[in-house]
Amino acid sequence: MIRIVCPHCHAPLSMTELEQANINGHLSLICPECAAVLVSESESASETHSLAEHFPEALFVHA
């Protein structure tokens, strides 16, 4: 299992614990502990892939 540490609050997180949100037209991964944006990508990019496509076994929570 892949685990990351939030650089803001230092909470250890797995991919299934991250929240997805759309903020100002950018798809973002949010830390559920401190609500910091960890990764953000433009929604209008022509070659984007969702996390669900890369990790089909994971269940993602949408904010």
PDB file of N, CA, C and O in Angstrom:
ATOM      1  N   MET A   1       0.832  -1.166   0.000  1.00  0.00           N
ATOM      2  CA  MET A   1       0.000   0.000   0.000  1.00  0.00           C
ATOM      3  C   MET A   1       0.889   1.245   0.000  1.00  0.00           C
ATOM      4  O   MET A   1       1.851   1.331   0.740  1.00  0.00           O
ATOM      5  N   ILE A   2       0.527   2.208  -0.826  1.00  0.00           N
ATOM      6  CA  ILE A   2       1.269   3.469  -0.901  1.00  0.00           C
ATOM      7  C   ILE A   2       0.733   4.401   0.175  1.00  0.00           C
ATOM      8  O   ILE A   2      -0.463   4.590   0.315  1.00  0.00           O
ATOM      9  N   ARG A   3       1.642   4.986   0.944  1.00  0.00           N
ATOM     10  CA  ARG A   3       1.271   5.972   1.958  1.00  0.00           C
ATOM     11  C   ARG A   3       2.111   7.218   1.732  1.00  0.00           C
ATOM     12  O   ARG A   3       3.283   7.130   1.387  1.00  0.00           O
ATOM     13  N   ILE A   4       1.481   8.354   1.895  1.00  0.00           N
ATOM     14  CA  ILE A   4       2.205   9.611   1.798  1.00  0.00           C
ATOM     15  C   ILE A   4       2.035  10.359   3.112  1.00  0.00           C
ATOM     16  O   ILE A   4       1.159  10.048   3.903  1.00  0.00           O
ATOM     17  N   VAL A   5       2.874  11.351   3.330  1.00  0.00           N
ATOM     18  CA  VAL A   5       2.771  12.191   4.518  1.00  0.00           C
ATOM     19  C   VAL A   5       2.454  13.602   4.053  1.00  0.00           C
ATOM     20  O   VAL A   5       3.139  14.158   3.196  1.00  0.00           O
ATOM     21  N   CYS A   6       1.399  14.181   4.602  1.00  0.00           N
ATOM     22  CA  CYS A   6       1.020  15.547   4.241  1.00  0.00           C
ATOM     23  C   CYS A   6       2.144  16.487   4.664  1.00  0.00           C
ATOM     24  O   CYS A   6       2.575  16.463   5.818  1.00  0.00           O
ATOM     25  N   PRO A   7       2.627  17.326   3.756  1.00  0.00           N
ATOM     26  CA  PRO A   7       3.718  18.238   4.108  1.00  0.00           C
ATOM     27  C   PRO A   7       3.279  19.370   5.037  1.00  0.00           C
ATOM     28  O   PRO A   7       4.116  20.058   5.604  1.00  0.00           O
ATOM     29  N   HIS A   8       1.981  19.542   5.220  1.00  0.00           N
ATOM     30  CA  HIS A   8       1.476  20.632   6.059  1.00  0.00           C
ATOM     31  C   HIS A   8       1.232  20.186   7.501  1.00  0.00           C
ATOM     32  O   HIS A   8       1.709  20.817   8.436  1.00  0.00           O
ATOM     33  N   CYS A   9       0.478  19.086   7.673  1.00  0.00           N
ATOM     34  CA  CYS A   9       0.146  18.638   9.036  1.00  0.00           C
ATOM     35  C   CYS A   9       0.879  17.356   9.425  1.00  0.00           C
ATOM     36  O   CYS A   9       0.757  16.899  10.554  1.00  0.00           O
ATOM     37  N   HIS A  10       1.608  16.756   8.483  1.00  0.00           N
ATOM     38  CA  HIS A  10       2.416  15.553   8.697  1.00  0.00           C
ATOM     39  C   HIS A  10       1.594  14.304   9.017  1.00  0.00           C
ATOM     40  O   HIS A  10       2.107  13.359   9.607  1.00  0.00           O
ATOM     41  N   ALA A  11       0.331  14.297   8.617  1.00  0.00           N
ATOM     42  CA  ALA A  11      -0.516  13.124   8.813  1.00  0.00           C
ATOM     43  C   ALA A  11      -0.159  12.069   7.761  1.00  0.00           C
ATOM     44  O   ALA A  11      -0.058  12.386   6.580  1.00  0.00           O
ATOM     45  N   PRO A  12       0.044  10.816   8.177  1.00  0.00           N
ATOM     46  CA  PRO A  12       0.281   9.748   7.197  1.00  0.00           C
ATOM     47  C   PRO A  12      -1.050   9.367   6.536  1.00  0.00           C
ATOM     48  O   PRO A  12      -2.051   9.160   7.213  1.00  0.00           O
ATOM     49  N   LEU A  13      -1.066   9.319   5.209  1.00  0.00           N
ATOM     50  CA  LEU A  13      -2.300   9.078   4.468  1.00  0.00           C
ATOM     51  C   LEU A  13      -2.099   8.012   3.408  1.00  0.00           C
ATOM     52  O   LEU A  13      -1.050   7.933   2.789  1.00  0.00           O
ATOM     53  N   SER A  14      -3.133   7.218   3.178  1.00  0.00           N
ATOM     54  CA  SER A  14      -3.131   6.291   2.052  1.00  0.00           C
ATOM     55  C   SER A  14      -3.912   6.939   0.918  1.00  0.00           C
ATOM     56  O   SER A  14      -4.603   7.950   1.112  1.00  0.00           O
ATOM     57  N   MET A  15      -3.841   6.399  -0.269  1.00  0.00           N
ATOM     58  CA  MET A  15      -4.554   6.961  -1.419  1.00  0.00           C
ATOM     59  C   MET A  15      -6.060   6.984  -1.190  1.00  0.00           C
ATOM     60  O   MET A  15      -6.753   7.871  -1.672  1.00  0.00           O
ATOM     61  N   THR A  16      -6.587   6.024  -0.451  1.00  0.00           N
ATOM     62  CA  THR A  16      -8.033   5.975  -0.224  1.00  0.00           C
ATOM     63  C   THR A  16      -8.498   7.031   0.770  1.00  0.00           C
ATOM     64  O   THR A  16      -9.680   7.325   0.838  1.00  0.00           O
ATOM     65  N   GLU A  17      -7.599   7.600   1.547  1.00  0.00           N
ATOM     66  CA  GLU A  17      -7.964   8.619   2.530  1.00  0.00           C
ATOM     67  C   GLU A  17      -7.995  10.027   1.944  1.00  0.00           C
ATOM     68  O   GLU A  17      -8.584  10.929   2.537  1.00  0.00           O
ATOM     69  N   LEU A  18      -7.366  10.235   0.793  1.00  0.00           N
ATOM     70  CA  LEU A  18      -7.346  11.558   0.173  1.00  0.00           C
ATOM     71  C   LEU A  18      -8.727  11.897  -0.378  1.00  0.00           C
ATOM     72  O   LEU A  18      -9.460  11.026  -0.828  1.00  0.00           O
ATOM     73  N   GLU A  19      -9.085  13.170  -0.323  1.00  0.00           N
ATOM     74  CA  GLU A  19     -10.353  13.631  -0.861  1.00  0.00           C
ATOM     75  C   GLU A  19     -10.109  14.342  -2.185  1.00  0.00           C
ATOM     76  O   GLU A  19      -9.066  14.968  -2.371  1.00  0.00           O
ATOM     77  N   GLN A  20     -11.051  14.221  -3.122  1.00  0.00           N
ATOM     78  CA  GLN A  20     -10.970  14.907  -4.400  1.00  0.00           C
ATOM     79  C   GLN A  20     -11.928  16.085  -4.384  1.00  0.00           C
ATOM     80  O   GLN A  20     -13.027  15.984  -3.836  1.00  0.00           O
ATOM     81  N   ALA A  21     -11.516  17.195  -4.981  1.00  0.00           N
ATOM     82  CA  ALA A  21     -12.371  18.373  -5.076  1.00  0.00           C
ATOM     83  C   ALA A  21     -12.067  19.119  -6.362  1.00  0.00           C
ATOM     84  O   ALA A  21     -10.971  19.025  -6.895  1.00  0.00           O
ATOM     85  N   ASN A  22     -13.042  19.862  -6.836  1.00  0.00           N
ATOM     86  CA  ASN A  22     -12.868  20.732  -7.988  1.00  0.00           C
ATOM     87  C   ASN A  22     -12.818  22.157  -7.452  1.00  0.00           C
ATOM     88  O   ASN A  22     -13.812  22.663  -6.938  1.00  0.00           O
ATOM     89  N   ILE A  23     -11.660  22.797  -7.552  1.00  0.00           N
ATOM     90  CA  ILE A  23     -11.467  24.147  -7.033  1.00  0.00           C
ATOM     91  C   ILE A  23     -11.063  25.059  -8.178  1.00  0.00           C
ATOM     92  O   ILE A  23      -9.987  24.881  -8.763  1.00  0.00           O
ATOM     93  N   ASN A  24     -11.925  26.008  -8.508  1.00  0.00           N
ATOM     94  CA  ASN A  24     -11.657  26.964  -9.587  1.00  0.00           C
ATOM     95  C   ASN A  24     -11.231  26.284 -10.887  1.00  0.00           C
ATOM     96  O   ASN A  24     -10.267  26.694 -11.532  1.00  0.00           O
ATOM     97  N   GLY A  25     -11.916  25.213 -11.266  1.00  0.00           N
ATOM     98  CA  GLY A  25     -11.614  24.522 -12.515  1.00  0.00           C
ATOM     99  C   GLY A  25     -10.404  23.618 -12.466  1.00  0.00           C
ATOM    100  O   GLY A  25      -9.920  23.188 -13.494  1.00  0.00           O
ATOM    101  N   HIS A  26      -9.887  23.333 -11.263  1.00  0.00           N
ATOM    102  CA  HIS A  26      -8.742  22.436 -11.104  1.00  0.00           C
ATOM    103  C   HIS A  26      -9.157  21.229 -10.262  1.00  0.00           C
ATOM    104  O   HIS A  26      -9.759  21.393  -9.195  1.00  0.00           O
ATOM    105  N   LEU A  27      -8.860  20.041 -10.764  1.00  0.00           N
ATOM    106  CA  LEU A  27      -9.073  18.842  -9.970  1.00  0.00           C
ATOM    107  C   LEU A  27      -7.975  18.781  -8.924  1.00  0.00           C
ATOM    108  O   LEU A  27      -6.796  18.924  -9.243  1.00  0.00           O
ATOM    109  N   SER A  28      -8.340  18.566  -7.670  1.00  0.00           N
ATOM    110  CA  SER A  28      -7.366  18.628  -6.580  1.00  0.00           C
ATOM    111  C   SER A  28      -7.507  17.451  -5.636  1.00  0.00           C
ATOM    112  O   SER A  28      -8.603  16.917  -5.451  1.00  0.00           O
ATOM    113  N   LEU A  29      -6.397  17.039  -5.045  1.00  0.00           N
ATOM    114  CA  LEU A  29      -6.390  16.067  -3.957  1.00  0.00           C
ATOM    115  C   LEU A  29      -6.176  16.840  -2.671  1.00  0.00           C
ATOM    116  O   LEU A  29      -5.256  17.653  -2.566  1.00  0.00           O
ATOM    117  N   ILE A  30      -7.027  16.581  -1.690  1.00  0.00           N
ATOM    118  CA  ILE A  30      -7.060  17.342  -0.448  1.00  0.00           C
ATOM    119  C   ILE A  30      -6.728  16.434   0.736  1.00  0.00           C
ATOM    120  O   ILE A  30      -7.208  15.306   0.807  1.00  0.00           O
ATOM    121  N   CYS A  31      -5.928  16.934   1.668  1.00  0.00           N
ATOM    122  CA  CYS A  31      -5.658  16.215   2.906  1.00  0.00           C
ATOM    123  C   CYS A  31      -6.909  16.285   3.777  1.00  0.00           C
ATOM    124  O   CYS A  31      -7.411  17.377   4.059  1.00  0.00           O
ATOM    125  N   PRO A  32      -7.447  15.147   4.229  1.00  0.00           N
ATOM    126  CA  PRO A  32      -8.659  15.171   5.052  1.00  0.00           C
ATOM    127  C   PRO A  32      -8.415  15.696   6.475  1.00  0.00           C
ATOM    128  O   PRO A  32      -9.357  16.067   7.161  1.00  0.00           O
ATOM    129  N   GLU A  33      -7.176  15.740   6.908  1.00  0.00           N
ATOM    130  CA  GLU A  33      -6.856  16.199   8.258  1.00  0.00           C
ATOM    131  C   GLU A  33      -6.795  17.722   8.357  1.00  0.00           C
ATOM    132  O   GLU A  33      -7.336  18.308   9.282  1.00  0.00           O
ATOM    133  N   CYS A  34      -6.109  18.377   7.399  1.00  0.00           N
ATOM    134  CA  CYS A  34      -5.908  19.827   7.497  1.00  0.00           C
ATOM    135  C   CYS A  34      -6.510  20.594   6.318  1.00  0.00           C
ATOM    136  O   CYS A  34      -6.416  21.816   6.268  1.00  0.00           O
ATOM    137  N   ALA A  35      -7.098  19.889   5.349  1.00  0.00           N
ATOM    138  CA  ALA A  35      -7.746  20.483   4.169  1.00  0.00           C
ATOM    139  C   ALA A  35      -6.767  21.197   3.238  1.00  0.00           C
ATOM    140  O   ALA A  35      -7.170  22.037   2.442  1.00  0.00           O
ATOM    141  N   ALA A  36      -5.488  20.873   3.306  1.00  0.00           N
ATOM    142  CA  ALA A  36      -4.502  21.458   2.407  1.00  0.00           C
ATOM    143  C   ALA A  36      -4.599  20.784   1.037  1.00  0.00           C
ATOM    144  O   ALA A  36      -4.849  19.587   0.930  1.00  0.00           O
ATOM    145  N   VAL A  37      -4.413  21.571  -0.021  1.00  0.00           N
ATOM    146  CA  VAL A  37      -4.386  21.033  -1.382  1.00  0.00           C
ATOM    147  C   VAL A  37      -3.017  20.406  -1.595  1.00  0.00           C
ATOM    148  O   VAL A  37      -1.995  21.077  -1.507  1.00  0.00           O
ATOM    149  N   LEU A  38      -2.984  19.106  -1.870  1.00  0.00           N
ATOM    150  CA  LEU A  38      -1.720  18.388  -2.045  1.00  0.00           C
ATOM    151  C   LEU A  38      -1.298  18.344  -3.509  1.00  0.00           C
ATOM    152  O   LEU A  38      -0.120  18.451  -3.821  1.00  0.00           O
ATOM    153  N   VAL A  39      -2.261  18.164  -4.418  1.00  0.00           N
ATOM    154  CA  VAL A  39      -1.998  18.101  -5.847  1.00  0.00           C
ATOM    155  C   VAL A  39      -3.154  18.777  -6.558  1.00  0.00           C
ATOM    156  O   VAL A  39      -4.307  18.594  -6.187  1.00  0.00           O
ATOM    157  N   SER A  40      -2.845  19.551  -7.594  1.00  0.00           N
ATOM    158  CA  SER A  40      -3.886  20.222  -8.357  1.00  0.00           C
ATOM    159  C   SER A  40      -3.519  20.180  -9.834  1.00  0.00           C
ATOM    160  O   SER A  40      -2.372  20.371 -10.200  1.00  0.00           O
ATOM    161  N   GLU A  41      -4.522  19.928 -10.677  1.00  0.00           N
ATOM    162  CA  GLU A  41      -4.298  19.854 -12.112  1.00  0.00           C
ATOM    163  C   GLU A  41      -5.482  20.468 -12.834  1.00  0.00           C
ATOM    164  O   GLU A  41      -6.619  20.275 -12.430  1.00  0.00           O
ATOM    165  N   SER A  42      -5.212  21.186 -13.906  1.00  0.00           N
ATOM    166  CA  SER A  42      -6.268  21.836 -14.670  1.00  0.00           C
ATOM    167  C   SER A  42      -7.241  20.805 -15.216  1.00  0.00           C
ATOM    168  O   SER A  42      -6.842  19.795 -15.783  1.00  0.00           O
ATOM    169  N   GLU A  43      -8.516  21.079 -15.054  1.00  0.00           N
ATOM    170  CA  GLU A  43      -9.555  20.174 -15.522  1.00  0.00           C
ATOM    171  C   GLU A  43      -9.664  20.185 -17.036  1.00  0.00           C
ATOM    172  O   GLU A  43     -10.109  19.222 -17.642  1.00  0.00           O
ATOM    173  N   SER A  44      -9.197  21.243 -17.680  1.00  0.00           N
ATOM    174  CA  SER A  44      -9.325  21.355 -19.124  1.00  0.00           C
ATOM    175  C   SER A  44      -8.156  20.730 -19.889  1.00  0.00           C
ATOM    176  O   SER A  44      -8.123  20.798 -21.100  1.00  0.00           O
ATOM    177  N   ALA A  45      -7.211  20.132 -19.186  1.00  0.00           N
ATOM    178  CA  ALA A  45      -6.088  19.486 -19.888  1.00  0.00           C
ATOM    179  C   ALA A  45      -6.631  18.364 -20.766  1.00  0.00           C
ATOM    180  O   ALA A  45      -7.483  17.593 -20.350  1.00  0.00           O
ATOM    181  N   SER A  46      -6.134  18.281 -21.993  1.00  0.00           N
ATOM    182  CA  SER A  46      -6.687  17.319 -22.953  1.00  0.00           C
ATOM    183  C   SER A  46      -6.336  15.870 -22.634  1.00  0.00           C
ATOM    184  O   SER A  46      -7.066  14.973 -23.015  1.00  0.00           O
ATOM    185  N   GLU A  47      -5.236  15.622 -21.974  1.00  0.00           N
ATOM    186  CA  GLU A  47      -4.832  14.248 -21.685  1.00  0.00           C
ATOM    187  C   GLU A  47      -4.779  13.998 -20.182  1.00  0.00           C
ATOM    188  O   GLU A  47      -3.741  13.699 -19.620  1.00  0.00           O
ATOM    189  N   THR A  48      -5.909  14.122 -19.533  1.00  0.00           N
ATOM    190  CA  THR A  48      -5.950  13.876 -18.094  1.00  0.00           C
ATOM    191  C   THR A  48      -6.542  12.509 -17.819  1.00  0.00           C
ATOM    192  O   THR A  48      -7.320  11.979 -18.604  1.00  0.00           O
ATOM    193  N   HIS A  49      -6.169  11.950 -16.700  1.00  0.00           N
ATOM    194  CA  HIS A  49      -6.690  10.666 -16.242  1.00  0.00           C
ATOM    195  C   HIS A  49      -7.075  10.818 -14.786  1.00  0.00           C
ATOM    196  O   HIS A  49      -6.382  11.476 -14.020  1.00  0.00           O
ATOM    197  N   SER A  50      -8.163  10.214 -14.413  1.00  0.00           N
ATOM    198  CA  SER A  50      -8.580  10.283 -13.019  1.00  0.00           C
ATOM    199  C   SER A  50      -7.768   9.292 -12.192  1.00  0.00           C
ATOM    200  O   SER A  50      -7.167   8.351 -12.719  1.00  0.00           O
ATOM    201  N   LEU A  51      -7.750   9.506 -10.900  1.00  0.00           N
ATOM    202  CA  LEU A  51      -7.069   8.562 -10.014  1.00  0.00           C
ATOM    203  C   LEU A  51      -7.726   7.188 -10.084  1.00  0.00           C
ATOM    204  O   LEU A  51      -7.057   6.172  -9.967  1.00  0.00           O
ATOM    205  N   ALA A  52      -9.040   7.169 -10.288  1.00  0.00           N
ATOM    206  CA  ALA A  52      -9.744   5.896 -10.379  1.00  0.00           C
ATOM    207  C   ALA A  52      -9.237   5.054 -11.553  1.00  0.00           C
ATOM    208  O   ALA A  52      -9.230   3.828 -11.487  1.00  0.00           O
ATOM    209  N   GLU A  53      -8.799   5.704 -12.625  1.00  0.00           N
ATOM    210  CA  GLU A  53      -8.251   4.970 -13.763  1.00  0.00           C
ATOM    211  C   GLU A  53      -6.900   4.349 -13.425  1.00  0.00           C
ATOM    212  O   GLU A  53      -6.567   3.269 -13.906  1.00  0.00           O
ATOM    213  N   HIS A  54      -6.111   5.012 -12.601  1.00  0.00           N
ATOM    214  CA  HIS A  54      -4.795   4.508 -12.233  1.00  0.00           C
ATOM    215  C   HIS A  54      -4.840   3.526 -11.067  1.00  0.00           C
ATOM    216  O   HIS A  54      -4.000   2.638 -10.954  1.00  0.00           O
ATOM    217  N   PHE A  55      -5.823   3.697 -10.187  1.00  0.00           N
ATOM    218  CA  PHE A  55      -5.954   2.848  -9.002  1.00  0.00           C
ATOM    219  C   PHE A  55      -7.387   2.317  -8.930  1.00  0.00           C
ATOM    220  O   PHE A  55      -8.176   2.739  -8.080  1.00  0.00           O
ATOM    221  N   PRO A  56      -7.764   1.387  -9.815  1.00  0.00           N
ATOM    222  CA  PRO A  56      -9.160   0.932  -9.873  1.00  0.00           C
ATOM    223  C   PRO A  56      -9.620   0.210  -8.608  1.00  0.00           C
ATOM    224  O   PRO A  56     -10.811   0.159  -8.329  1.00  0.00           O
ATOM    225  N   GLU A  57      -8.697  -0.296  -7.817  1.00  0.00           N
ATOM    226  CA  GLU A  57      -9.077  -1.012  -6.599  1.00  0.00           C
ATOM    227  C   GLU A  57      -9.371  -0.073  -5.434  1.00  0.00           C
ATOM    228  O   GLU A  57      -9.956  -0.472  -4.441  1.00  0.00           O
ATOM    229  N   ALA A  58      -9.012   1.191  -5.562  1.00  0.00           N
ATOM    230  CA  ALA A  58      -9.206   2.161  -4.477  1.00  0.00           C
ATOM    231  C   ALA A  58     -10.573   2.827  -4.587  1.00  0.00           C
ATOM    232  O   ALA A  58     -11.093   3.047  -5.679  1.00  0.00           O
ATOM    233  N   LEU A  59     -11.174   3.124  -3.461  1.00  0.00           N
ATOM    234  CA  LEU A  59     -12.422   3.872  -3.409  1.00  0.00           C
ATOM    235  C   LEU A  59     -12.090   5.299  -2.999  1.00  0.00           C
ATOM    236  O   LEU A  59     -11.537   5.523  -1.938  1.00  0.00           O
ATOM    237  N   PHE A  60     -12.444   6.266  -3.841  1.00  0.00           N
ATOM    238  CA  PHE A  60     -12.098   7.652  -3.554  1.00  0.00           C
ATOM    239  C   PHE A  60     -13.316   8.392  -3.030  1.00  0.00           C
ATOM    240  O   PHE A  60     -14.433   8.229  -3.523  1.00  0.00           O
ATOM    241  N   VAL A  61     -13.095   9.229  -2.030  1.00  0.00           N
ATOM    242  CA  VAL A  61     -14.150  10.031  -1.434  1.00  0.00           C
ATOM    243  C   VAL A  61     -14.165  11.383  -2.121  1.00  0.00           C
ATOM    244  O   VAL A  61     -13.138  12.021  -2.268  1.00  0.00           O
ATOM    245  N   HIS A  62     -15.334  11.803  -2.564  1.00  0.00           N
ATOM    246  CA  HIS A  62     -15.451  13.098  -3.232  1.00  0.00           C
ATOM    247  C   HIS A  62     -15.972  14.120  -2.243  1.00  0.00           C
ATOM    248  O   HIS A  62     -16.943  13.883  -1.551  1.00  0.00           O
ATOM    249  N   ALA A  63     -15.307  15.267  -2.200  1.00  0.00           N
ATOM    250  CA  ALA A  63     -15.713  16.334  -1.268  1.00  0.00           C
ATOM    251  C   ALA A  63     -16.934  17.046  -1.768  1.00  0.00           C
ATOM    252  O   ALA A  63     -17.234  17.133  -2.893  1.00  0.00           O
TER     253      ALA A  63
END
